[in-house]
Tab-separated table of C-alpha atoms in Angstrom:
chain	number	residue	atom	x	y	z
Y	13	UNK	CA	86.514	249.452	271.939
Y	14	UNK	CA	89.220	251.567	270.540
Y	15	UNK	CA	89.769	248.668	267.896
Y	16	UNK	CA	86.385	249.110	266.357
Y	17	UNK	CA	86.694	252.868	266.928
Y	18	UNK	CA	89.475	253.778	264.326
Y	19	UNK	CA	87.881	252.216	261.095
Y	20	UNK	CA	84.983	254.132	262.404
Y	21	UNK	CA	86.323	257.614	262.631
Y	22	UNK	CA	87.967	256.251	259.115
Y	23	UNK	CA	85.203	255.746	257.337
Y	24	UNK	CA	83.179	258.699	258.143
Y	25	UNK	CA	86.351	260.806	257.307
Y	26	UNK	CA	86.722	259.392	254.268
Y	27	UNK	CA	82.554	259.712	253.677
Y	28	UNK	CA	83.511	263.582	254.010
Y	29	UNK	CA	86.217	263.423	251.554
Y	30	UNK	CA	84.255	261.569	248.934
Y	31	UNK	CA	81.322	263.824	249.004
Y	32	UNK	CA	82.945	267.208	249.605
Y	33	UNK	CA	81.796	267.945	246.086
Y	34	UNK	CA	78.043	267.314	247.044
Y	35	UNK	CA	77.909	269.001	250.096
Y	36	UNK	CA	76.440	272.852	250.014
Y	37	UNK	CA	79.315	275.714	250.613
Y	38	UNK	CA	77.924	276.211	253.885
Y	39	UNK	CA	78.667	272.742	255.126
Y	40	UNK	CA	82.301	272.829	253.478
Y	41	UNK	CA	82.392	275.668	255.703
Y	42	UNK	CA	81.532	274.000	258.703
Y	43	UNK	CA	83.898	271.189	257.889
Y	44	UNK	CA	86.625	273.892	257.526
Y	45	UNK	CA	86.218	275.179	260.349
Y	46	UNK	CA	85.690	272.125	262.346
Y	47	UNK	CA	88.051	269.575	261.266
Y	48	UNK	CA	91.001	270.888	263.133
Y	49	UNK	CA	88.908	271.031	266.494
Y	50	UNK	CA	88.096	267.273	266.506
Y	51	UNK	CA	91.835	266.451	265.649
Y	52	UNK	CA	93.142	268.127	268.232
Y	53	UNK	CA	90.630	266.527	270.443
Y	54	UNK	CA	91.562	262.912	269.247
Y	55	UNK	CA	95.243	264.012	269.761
Y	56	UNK	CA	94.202	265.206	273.445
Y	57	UNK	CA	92.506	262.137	273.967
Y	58	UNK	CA	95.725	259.489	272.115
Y	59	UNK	CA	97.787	261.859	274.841
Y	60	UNK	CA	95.702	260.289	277.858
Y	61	UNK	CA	95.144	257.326	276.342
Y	62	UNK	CA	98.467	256.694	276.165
Y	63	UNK	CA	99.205	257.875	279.612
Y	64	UNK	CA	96.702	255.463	281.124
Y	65	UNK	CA	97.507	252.544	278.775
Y	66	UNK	CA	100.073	249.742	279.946
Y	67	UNK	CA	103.201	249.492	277.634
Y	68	UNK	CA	102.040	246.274	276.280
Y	69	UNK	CA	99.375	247.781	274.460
Y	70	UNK	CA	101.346	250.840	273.417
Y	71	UNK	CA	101.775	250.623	269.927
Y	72	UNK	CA	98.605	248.998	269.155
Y	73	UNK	CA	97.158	252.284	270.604
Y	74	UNK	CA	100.227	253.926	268.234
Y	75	UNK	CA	98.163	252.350	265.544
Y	76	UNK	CA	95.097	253.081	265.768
Y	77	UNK	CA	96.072	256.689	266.099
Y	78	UNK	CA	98.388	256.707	262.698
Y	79	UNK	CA	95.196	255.428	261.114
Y	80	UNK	CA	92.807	258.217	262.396
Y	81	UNK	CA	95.329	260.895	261.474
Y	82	UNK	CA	95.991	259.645	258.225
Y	83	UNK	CA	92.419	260.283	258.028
Y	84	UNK	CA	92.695	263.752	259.311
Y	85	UNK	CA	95.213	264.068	257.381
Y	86	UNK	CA	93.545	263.356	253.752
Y	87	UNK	CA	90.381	265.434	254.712
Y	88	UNK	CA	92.351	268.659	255.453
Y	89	UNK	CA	94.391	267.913	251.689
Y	90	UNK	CA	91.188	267.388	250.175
Y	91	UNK	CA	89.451	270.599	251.720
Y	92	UNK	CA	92.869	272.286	250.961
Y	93	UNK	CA	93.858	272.674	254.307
């Protein structure tokens, strides 16, 4: 579900983060160059999932999205994005 989804994408966002120091330059690389591509694909998939979703549910969809950008957004500040 989309409720256990967000910590998820959280977590392993904030994994990257953490450990940017560790990783080798080629995988900051990849990161860099990859990071925007899967958050415009989780803002492409917020846009149909809030087309599809009733009103109801709206802003706990809202939610869940705030907290995977926020997540975006701290791993494209910490990679100097």
């Amino acid at each position: 579900s989309l409720g256990n989804l967000a910590p998820r994408v959280q977590n392993v966002l904030g994994a990257i983060s953490n450990k940017r120091n560790d990783y080798s330059a080629l995988f900051r690389f990849v990161i860099r160059n990859n990071i925007n591509v899967f958050d415009q694909a989780t803002a492409e998939l917020n846009t149909c999932f809030t087309t599809f979703t009733p009103a109801s549910r709206s802003s706990t969809l809202q939610g869940y999205y705030s907290t995977i950008q926020s997540a975006f957004s701290s791993v494209k500040a910490d990679y100097n994005m």
